[in-house]
Amino acid sequence: MSDISYYSAEGLKKLKDELVQLEQVERPRVTQEIADARDKGDLSENAEYHAAKEEQSHLEFKIAKLKNVVGSARIIDESQLDLSKILIHSVVKIKNTANDMAFSYTLVADSETDVRNGKLSVNSPIGKGLLGKKVGDIAEIKVPNGIMKFEIMEISR
């Protein structure tokens, strides 16, 4: 069993919907492709058959991985969270102390990450560095090209 991951109700529903799509739509489609390719004769030189079998292998791996994630997922009751410090699902406004650029991010689970839309993984270097900080704190975060300092400007939900 893998580590427990925390999700919003919406994020977990999205994962479950993807799992249903893979199991009930994609799996039967790939199985049919294999059957169709098998009907064409000699399997040793049948590229369609081998491609379909490879796709099936990737699909089954993805399904197993997603089942593991869904099985270890927990929904966060945000009403029970401490609003004074940064936790998963916190919306944080931070300022880079080196260039005074401000950014806003929502800290989310890995599978919900979408940096372009302001959703940053709690397991990313910046996400890990922000966890537990409060407004006014300076987070010193080790990144590949050195240490960045961010001032915590605002925390909300």
PDB file of N, CA, C and O in Angstrom, residues 78-131:
ATOM      1  N   GLU A  78     -12.164  20.221   5.532  1.00  0.00           N
ATOM      2  CA  GLU A  78     -11.509  21.515   5.663  1.00  0.00           C
ATOM      3  C   GLU A  78     -12.007  22.325   6.841  1.00  0.00           C
ATOM      4  O   GLU A  78     -11.322  23.234   7.303  1.00  0.00           O
ATOM      5  N   SER A  79     -13.183  21.998   7.379  1.00  0.00           N
ATOM      6  CA  SER A  79     -13.689  22.736   8.533  1.00  0.00           C
ATOM      7  C   SER A  79     -12.868  22.445   9.790  1.00  0.00           C
ATOM      8  O   SER A  79     -12.917  23.192  10.756  1.00  0.00           O
ATOM      9  N   GLN A  80     -12.104  21.361   9.775  1.00  0.00           N
ATOM     10  CA  GLN A  80     -11.308  20.972  10.934  1.00  0.00           C
ATOM     11  C   GLN A  80      -9.852  21.439  10.853  1.00  0.00           C
ATOM     12  O   GLN A  80      -9.064  21.152  11.740  1.00  0.00           O
ATOM     13  N   LEU A  81      -9.499  22.163   9.788  1.00  0.00           N
ATOM     14  CA  LEU A  81      -8.108  22.549   9.588  1.00  0.00           C
ATOM     15  C   LEU A  81      -7.779  23.884  10.242  1.00  0.00           C
ATOM     16  O   LEU A  81      -8.616  24.776  10.327  1.00  0.00           O
ATOM     17  N   ASP A  82      -6.540  24.017  10.678  1.00  0.00           N
ATOM     18  CA  ASP A  82      -6.017  25.255  11.244  1.00  0.00           C
ATOM     19  C   ASP A  82      -5.782  26.235  10.099  1.00  0.00           C
ATOM     20  O   ASP A  82      -4.968  25.983   9.205  1.00  0.00           O
ATOM     21  N   LEU A  83      -6.497  27.345  10.106  1.00  0.00           N
ATOM     22  CA  LEU A  83      -6.403  28.314   9.014  1.00  0.00           C
ATOM     23  C   LEU A  83      -5.204  29.255   9.154  1.00  0.00           C
ATOM     24  O   LEU A  83      -4.930  30.028   8.249  1.00  0.00           O
ATOM     25  N   SER A  84      -4.497  29.187  10.270  1.00  0.00           N
ATOM     26  CA  SER A  84      -3.399  30.124  10.482  1.00  0.00           C
ATOM     27  C   SER A  84      -2.091  29.660   9.849  1.00  0.00           C
ATOM     28  O   SER A  84      -1.147  30.430   9.754  1.00  0.00           O
ATOM     29  N   LYS A  85      -2.012  28.395   9.433  1.00  0.00           N
ATOM     30  CA  LYS A  85      -0.779  27.925   8.804  1.00  0.00           C
ATOM     31  C   LYS A  85      -1.088  27.197   7.499  1.00  0.00           C
ATOM     32  O   LYS A  85      -2.216  26.781   7.256  1.00  0.00           O
ATOM     33  N   ILE A  86      -0.063  27.062   6.684  1.00  0.00           N
ATOM     34  CA  ILE A  86      -0.226  26.467   5.359  1.00  0.00           C
ATOM     35  C   ILE A  86      -0.318  24.950   5.467  1.00  0.00           C
ATOM     36  O   ILE A  86       0.561  24.300   6.034  1.00  0.00           O
ATOM     37  N   LEU A  87      -1.395  24.411   4.918  1.00  0.00           N
ATOM     38  CA  LEU A  87      -1.633  22.973   4.854  1.00  0.00           C
ATOM     39  C   LEU A  87      -2.077  22.639   3.437  1.00  0.00           C
ATOM     40  O   LEU A  87      -2.245  23.531   2.605  1.00  0.00           O
ATOM     41  N   ILE A  88      -2.295  21.349   3.164  1.00  0.00           N
ATOM     42  CA  ILE A  88      -2.815  20.970   1.852  1.00  0.00           C
ATOM     43  C   ILE A  88      -4.159  21.668   1.657  1.00  0.00           C
ATOM     44  O   ILE A  88      -4.919  21.846   2.611  1.00  0.00           O
ATOM     45  N   HIS A  89      -4.424  22.112   0.467  1.00  0.00           N
ATOM     46  CA  HIS A  89      -5.611  22.844   0.033  1.00  0.00           C
ATOM     47  C   HIS A  89      -5.639  24.299   0.502  1.00  0.00           C
ATOM     48  O   HIS A  89      -6.642  24.970   0.336  1.00  0.00           O
ATOM     49  N   SER A  90      -4.533  24.769   1.081  1.00  0.00           N
ATOM     50  CA  SER A  90      -4.427  26.187   1.403  1.00  0.00           C
ATOM     51  C   SER A  90      -4.171  26.956   0.114  1.00  0.00           C
ATOM     52  O   SER A  90      -3.458  26.493  -0.768  1.00  0.00           O
ATOM     53  N   VAL A  91      -4.772  28.128   0.030  1.00  0.00           N
ATOM     54  CA  VAL A  91      -4.470  29.056  -1.053  1.00  0.00           C
ATOM     55  C   VAL A  91      -3.494  30.054  -0.443  1.00  0.00           C
ATOM     56  O   VAL A  91      -3.814  30.712   0.550  1.00  0.00           O
ATOM     57  N   VAL A  92      -2.287  30.108  -0.999  1.00  0.00           N
ATOM     58  CA  VAL A  92      -1.250  30.959  -0.419  1.00  0.00           C
ATOM     59  C   VAL A  92      -0.785  32.005  -1.419  1.00  0.00           C
ATOM     60  O   VAL A  92      -0.680  31.739  -2.612  1.00  0.00           O
ATOM     61  N   LYS A  93      -0.545  33.187  -0.890  1.00  0.00           N
ATOM     62  CA  LYS A  93       0.058  34.238  -1.695  1.00  0.00           C
ATOM     63  C   LYS A  93       1.459  34.422  -1.126  1.00  0.00           C
ATOM     64  O   LYS A  93       1.608  34.690   0.072  1.00  0.00           O
ATOM     65  N   ILE A  94       2.457  34.237  -1.984  1.00  0.00           N
ATOM     66  CA  ILE A  94       3.842  34.338  -1.556  1.00  0.00           C
ATOM     67  C   ILE A  94       4.564  35.384  -2.398  1.00  0.00           C
ATOM     68  O   ILE A  94       4.166  35.669  -3.523  1.00  0.00           O
ATOM     69  N   LYS A  95       5.626  35.944  -1.810  1.00  0.00           N
ATOM     70  CA  LYS A  95       6.422  36.929  -2.536  1.00  0.00           C
ATOM     71  C   LYS A  95       7.873  36.476  -2.512  1.00  0.00           C
ATOM     72  O   LYS A  95       8.418  36.182  -1.448  1.00  0.00           O
ATOM     73  N   ASN A  96       8.484  36.417  -3.691  1.00  0.00           N
ATOM     74  CA  ASN A  96       9.895  36.098  -3.801  1.00  0.00           C
ATOM     75  C   ASN A  96      10.667  37.298  -3.267  1.00  0.00           C
ATOM     76  O   ASN A  96      10.547  38.403  -3.790  1.00  0.00           O
ATOM     77  N   THR A  97      11.463  37.095  -2.216  1.00  0.00           N
ATOM     78  CA  THR A  97      12.153  38.230  -1.595  1.00  0.00           C
ATOM     79  C   THR A  97      13.275  38.774  -2.472  1.00  0.00           C
ATOM     80  O   THR A  97      13.693  39.913  -2.293  1.00  0.00           O
ATOM     81  N   ALA A  98      13.753  37.988  -3.430  1.00  0.00           N
ATOM     82  CA  ALA A  98      14.847  38.436  -4.295  1.00  0.00           C
ATOM     83  C   ALA A  98      14.377  39.449  -5.340  1.00  0.00           C
ATOM     84  O   ALA A  98      15.088  40.388  -5.672  1.00  0.00           O
ATOM     85  N   ASN A  99      13.160  39.250  -5.880  1.00  0.00           N
ATOM     86  CA  ASN A  99      12.701  40.142  -6.960  1.00  0.00           C
ATOM     87  C   ASN A  99      11.322  40.758  -6.694  1.00  0.00           C
ATOM     88  O   ASN A  99      10.764  41.399  -7.568  1.00  0.00           O
ATOM     89  N   ASP A 100      10.779  40.541  -5.507  1.00  0.00           N
ATOM     90  CA  ASP A 100       9.473  41.081  -5.103  1.00  0.00           C
ATOM     91  C   ASP A 100       8.307  40.638  -5.983  1.00  0.00           C
ATOM     92  O   ASP A 100       7.259  41.276  -5.977  1.00  0.00           O
ATOM     93  N   MET A 101       8.456  39.550  -6.734  1.00  0.00           N
ATOM     94  CA  MET A 101       7.343  39.019  -7.532  1.00  0.00           C
ATOM     95  C   MET A 101       6.426  38.210  -6.618  1.00  0.00           C
ATOM     96  O   MET A 101       6.898  37.408  -5.818  1.00  0.00           O
ATOM     97  N   ALA A 102       5.136  38.426  -6.757  1.00  0.00           N
ATOM     98  CA  ALA A 102       4.150  37.717  -5.937  1.00  0.00           C
ATOM     99  C   ALA A 102       3.453  36.641  -6.766  1.00  0.00           C
ATOM    100  O   ALA A 102       3.224  36.818  -7.967  1.00  0.00           O
ATOM    101  N   PHE A 103       3.140  35.544  -6.122  1.00  0.00           N
ATOM    102  CA  PHE A 103       2.468  34.414  -6.757  1.00  0.00           C
ATOM    103  C   PHE A 103       1.389  33.906  -5.825  1.00  0.00           C
ATOM    104  O   PHE A 103       1.526  33.991  -4.610  1.00  0.00           O
ATOM    105  N   SER A 104       0.344  33.340  -6.390  1.00  0.00           N
ATOM    106  CA  SER A 104      -0.692  32.672  -5.602  1.00  0.00           C
ATOM    107  C   SER A 104      -0.790  31.226  -6.060  1.00  0.00           C
ATOM    108  O   SER A 104      -0.832  30.954  -7.270  1.00  0.00           O
ATOM    109  N   TYR A 105      -0.815  30.312  -5.119  1.00  0.00           N
ATOM    110  CA  TYR A 105      -0.915  28.887  -5.407  1.00  0.00           C
ATOM    111  C   TYR A 105      -1.890  28.233  -4.445  1.00  0.00           C
ATOM    112  O   TYR A 105      -2.018  28.652  -3.294  1.00  0.00           O
ATOM    113  N   THR A 106      -2.525  27.178  -4.925  1.00  0.00           N
ATOM    114  CA  THR A 106      -3.286  26.287  -4.072  1.00  0.00           C
ATOM    115  C   THR A 106      -2.462  25.018  -3.945  1.00  0.00           C
ATOM    116  O   THR A 106      -2.052  24.449  -4.956  1.00  0.00           O
ATOM    117  N   LEU A 107      -2.186  24.577  -2.723  1.00  0.00           N
ATOM    118  CA  LEU A 107      -1.417  23.356  -2.516  1.00  0.00           C
ATOM    119  C   LEU A 107      -2.353  22.161  -2.614  1.00  0.00           C
ATOM    120  O   LEU A 107      -3.354  22.092  -1.906  1.00  0.00           O
ATOM    121  N   VAL A 108      -2.023  21.228  -3.503  1.00  0.00           N
ATOM    122  CA  VAL A 108      -2.888  20.086  -3.789  1.00  0.00           C
ATOM    123  C   VAL A 108      -2.076  18.789  -3.806  1.00  0.00           C
ATOM    124  O   VAL A 108      -0.849  18.815  -3.771  1.00  0.00           O
ATOM    125  N   ALA A 109      -2.781  17.670  -3.900  1.00  0.00           N
ATOM    126  CA  ALA A 109      -2.132  16.362  -4.048  1.00  0.00           C
ATOM    127  C   ALA A 109      -1.468  16.276  -5.417  1.00  0.00           C
ATOM    128  O   ALA A 109      -1.804  17.023  -6.337  1.00  0.00           O
ATOM    129  N   ASP A 110      -0.523  15.347  -5.549  1.00  0.00           N
ATOM    130  CA  ASP A 110       0.244  15.208  -6.796  1.00  0.00           C
ATOM    131  C   ASP A 110      -0.630  15.103  -8.034  1.00  0.00           C
ATOM    132  O   ASP A 110      -0.372  15.743  -9.043  1.00  0.00           O
ATOM    133  N   SER A 111      -1.677  14.282  -7.973  1.00  0.00           N
ATOM    134  CA  SER A 111      -2.489  14.047  -9.172  1.00  0.00           C
ATOM    135  C   SER A 111      -3.359  15.241  -9.549  1.00  0.00           C
ATOM    136  O   SER A 111      -3.891  15.292 -10.644  1.00  0.00           O
ATOM    137  N   GLU A 112      -3.495  16.213  -8.662  1.00  0.00           N
ATOM    138  CA  GLU A 112      -4.294  17.406  -8.953  1.00  0.00           C
ATOM    139  C   GLU A 112      -3.423  18.574  -9.415  1.00  0.00           C
ATOM    140  O   GLU A 112      -3.930  19.647  -9.726  1.00  0.00           O
ATOM    141  N   THR A 113      -2.108  18.384  -9.455  1.00  0.00           N
ATOM    142  CA  THR A 113      -1.175  19.451  -9.800  1.00  0.00           C
ATOM    143  C   THR A 113      -1.448  20.013 -11.197  1.00  0.00           C
ATOM    144  O   THR A 113      -1.626  19.266 -12.151  1.00  0.00           O
ATOM    145  N   ASP A 114      -1.488  21.324 -11.276  1.00  0.00           N
ATOM    146  CA  ASP A 114      -1.673  22.038 -12.539  1.00  0.00           C
ATOM    147  C   ASP A 114      -1.093  23.438 -12.339  1.00  0.00           C
ATOM    148  O   ASP A 114      -1.812  24.378 -12.017  1.00  0.00           O
ATOM    149  N   VAL A 115       0.222  23.554 -12.510  1.00  0.00           N
ATOM    150  CA  VAL A 115       0.920  24.798 -12.206  1.00  0.00           C
ATOM    151  C   VAL A 115       0.375  25.968 -13.020  1.00  0.00           C
ATOM    152  O   VAL A 115       0.267  27.084 -12.522  1.00  0.00           O
ATOM    153  N   ARG A 116       0.006  25.732 -14.259  1.00  0.00           N
ATOM    154  CA  ARG A 116      -0.535  26.818 -15.090  1.00  0.00           C
ATOM    155  C   ARG A 116      -1.796  27.430 -14.504  1.00  0.00           C
ATOM    156  O   ARG A 116      -2.099  28.588 -14.734  1.00  0.00           O
ATOM    157  N   ASN A 117      -2.548  26.606 -13.764  1.00  0.00           N
ATOM    158  CA  ASN A 117      -3.771  27.098 -13.133  1.00  0.00           C
ATOM    159  C   ASN A 117      -3.596  27.327 -11.639  1.00  0.00           C
ATOM    160  O   ASN A 117      -4.569  27.368 -10.889  1.00  0.00           O
ATOM    161  N   GLY A 118      -2.351  27.446 -11.207  1.00  0.00           N
ATOM    162  CA  GLY A 118      -2.067  27.795  -9.825  1.00  0.00           C
ATOM    163  C   GLY A 118      -2.220  26.682  -8.816  1.00  0.00           C
ATOM    164  O   GLY A 118      -2.384  26.941  -7.626  1.00  0.00           O
ATOM    165  N   LYS A 119      -2.164  25.426  -9.253  1.00  0.00           N
ATOM    166  CA  LYS A 119      -2.273  24.289  -8.336  1.00  0.00           C
ATOM    167  C   LYS A 119      -0.906  23.619  -8.238  1.00  0.00           C
ATOM    168  O   LYS A 119      -0.424  23.020  -9.195  1.00  0.00           O
ATOM    169  N   LEU A 120      -0.295  23.728  -7.065  1.00  0.00           N
ATOM    170  CA  LEU A 120       1.062  23.267  -6.828  1.00  0.00           C
ATOM    171  C   LEU A 120       1.039  22.052  -5.904  1.00  0.00           C
ATOM    172  O   LEU A 120       0.335  22.052  -4.897  1.00  0.00           O
ATOM    173  N   SER A 121       1.821  21.038  -6.235  1.00  0.00           N
ATOM    174  CA  SER A 121       1.876  19.818  -5.424  1.00  0.00           C
ATOM    175  C   SER A 121       2.495  20.092  -4.058  1.00  0.00           C
ATOM    176  O   SER A 121       3.508  20.784  -3.952  1.00  0.00           O
ATOM    177  N   VAL A 122       1.908  19.504  -3.027  1.00  0.00           N
ATOM    178  CA  VAL A 122       2.488  19.620  -1.686  1.00  0.00           C
ATOM    179  C   VAL A 122       3.805  18.860  -1.602  1.00  0.00           C
ATOM    180  O   VAL A 122       4.592  19.089  -0.691  1.00  0.00           O
ATOM    181  N   ASN A 123       4.062  17.973  -2.551  1.00  0.00           N
ATOM    182  CA  ASN A 123       5.301  17.204  -2.557  1.00  0.00           C
ATOM    183  C   ASN A 123       6.397  17.830  -3.410  1.00  0.00           C
ATOM    184  O   ASN A 123       7.493  17.298  -3.489  1.00  0.00           O
ATOM    185  N   SER A 124       6.107  18.957  -4.045  1.00  0.00           N
ATOM    186  CA  SER A 124       7.134  19.671  -4.807  1.00  0.00           C
ATOM    187  C   SER A 124       8.058  20.365  -3.803  1.00  0.00           C
ATOM    188  O   SER A 124       7.688  20.566  -2.640  1.00  0.00           O
ATOM    189  N   PRO A 125       9.263  20.745  -4.224  1.00  0.00           N
ATOM    190  CA  PRO A 125      10.152  21.443  -3.287  1.00  0.00           C
ATOM    191  C   PRO A 125       9.511  22.693  -2.673  1.00  0.00           C
ATOM    192  O   PRO A 125       9.611  22.910  -1.463  1.00  0.00           O
ATOM    193  N   ILE A 126       8.841  23.496  -3.478  1.00  0.00           N
ATOM    194  CA  ILE A 126       8.207  24.702  -2.946  1.00  0.00           C
ATOM    195  C   ILE A 126       7.045  24.329  -2.037  1.00  0.00           C
ATOM    196  O   ILE A 126       6.884  24.890  -0.946  1.00  0.00           O
ATOM    197  N   GLY A 127       6.224  23.364  -2.458  1.00  0.00           N
ATOM    198  CA  GLY A 127       5.106  22.926  -1.622  1.00  0.00           C
ATOM    199  C   GLY A 127       5.562  22.432  -0.265  1.00  0.00           C
ATOM    200  O   GLY A 127       5.012  22.821   0.772  1.00  0.00           O
ATOM    201  N   LYS A 128       6.605  21.591  -0.248  1.00  0.00           N
ATOM    202  CA  LYS A 128       7.129  21.079   1.022  1.00  0.00           C
ATOM    203  C   LYS A 128       7.671  22.209   1.887  1.00  0.00           C
ATOM    204  O   LYS A 128       7.507  22.204   3.105  1.00  0.00           O
ATOM    205  N   GLY A 129       8.330  23.172   1.241  1.00  0.00           N
ATOM    206  CA  GLY A 129       8.915  24.281   1.981  1.00  0.00           C
ATOM    207  C   GLY A 129       7.888  25.218   2.581  1.00  0.00           C
ATOM    208  O   GLY A 129       8.168  25.909   3.557  1.00  0.00           O
ATOM    209  N   LEU A 130       6.700  25.269   1.998  1.00  0.00           N
ATOM    210  CA  LEU A 130       5.653  26.164   2.494  1.00  0.00           C
ATOM    211  C   LEU A 130       4.815  25.549   3.616  1.00  0.00           C
ATOM    212  O   LEU A 130       4.262  26.275   4.444  1.00  0.00           O
ATOM    213  N   LEU A 131       4.705  24.228   3.641  1.00  0.00           N
ATOM    214  CA  LEU A 131       3.853  23.559   4.635  1.00  0.00           C
ATOM    215  C   LEU A 131       4.211  23.979   6.058  1.00  0.00           C
ATOM    216  O   LEU A 131       5.374  23.991   6.441  1.00  0.00           O
TER     217      LEU A 131
END
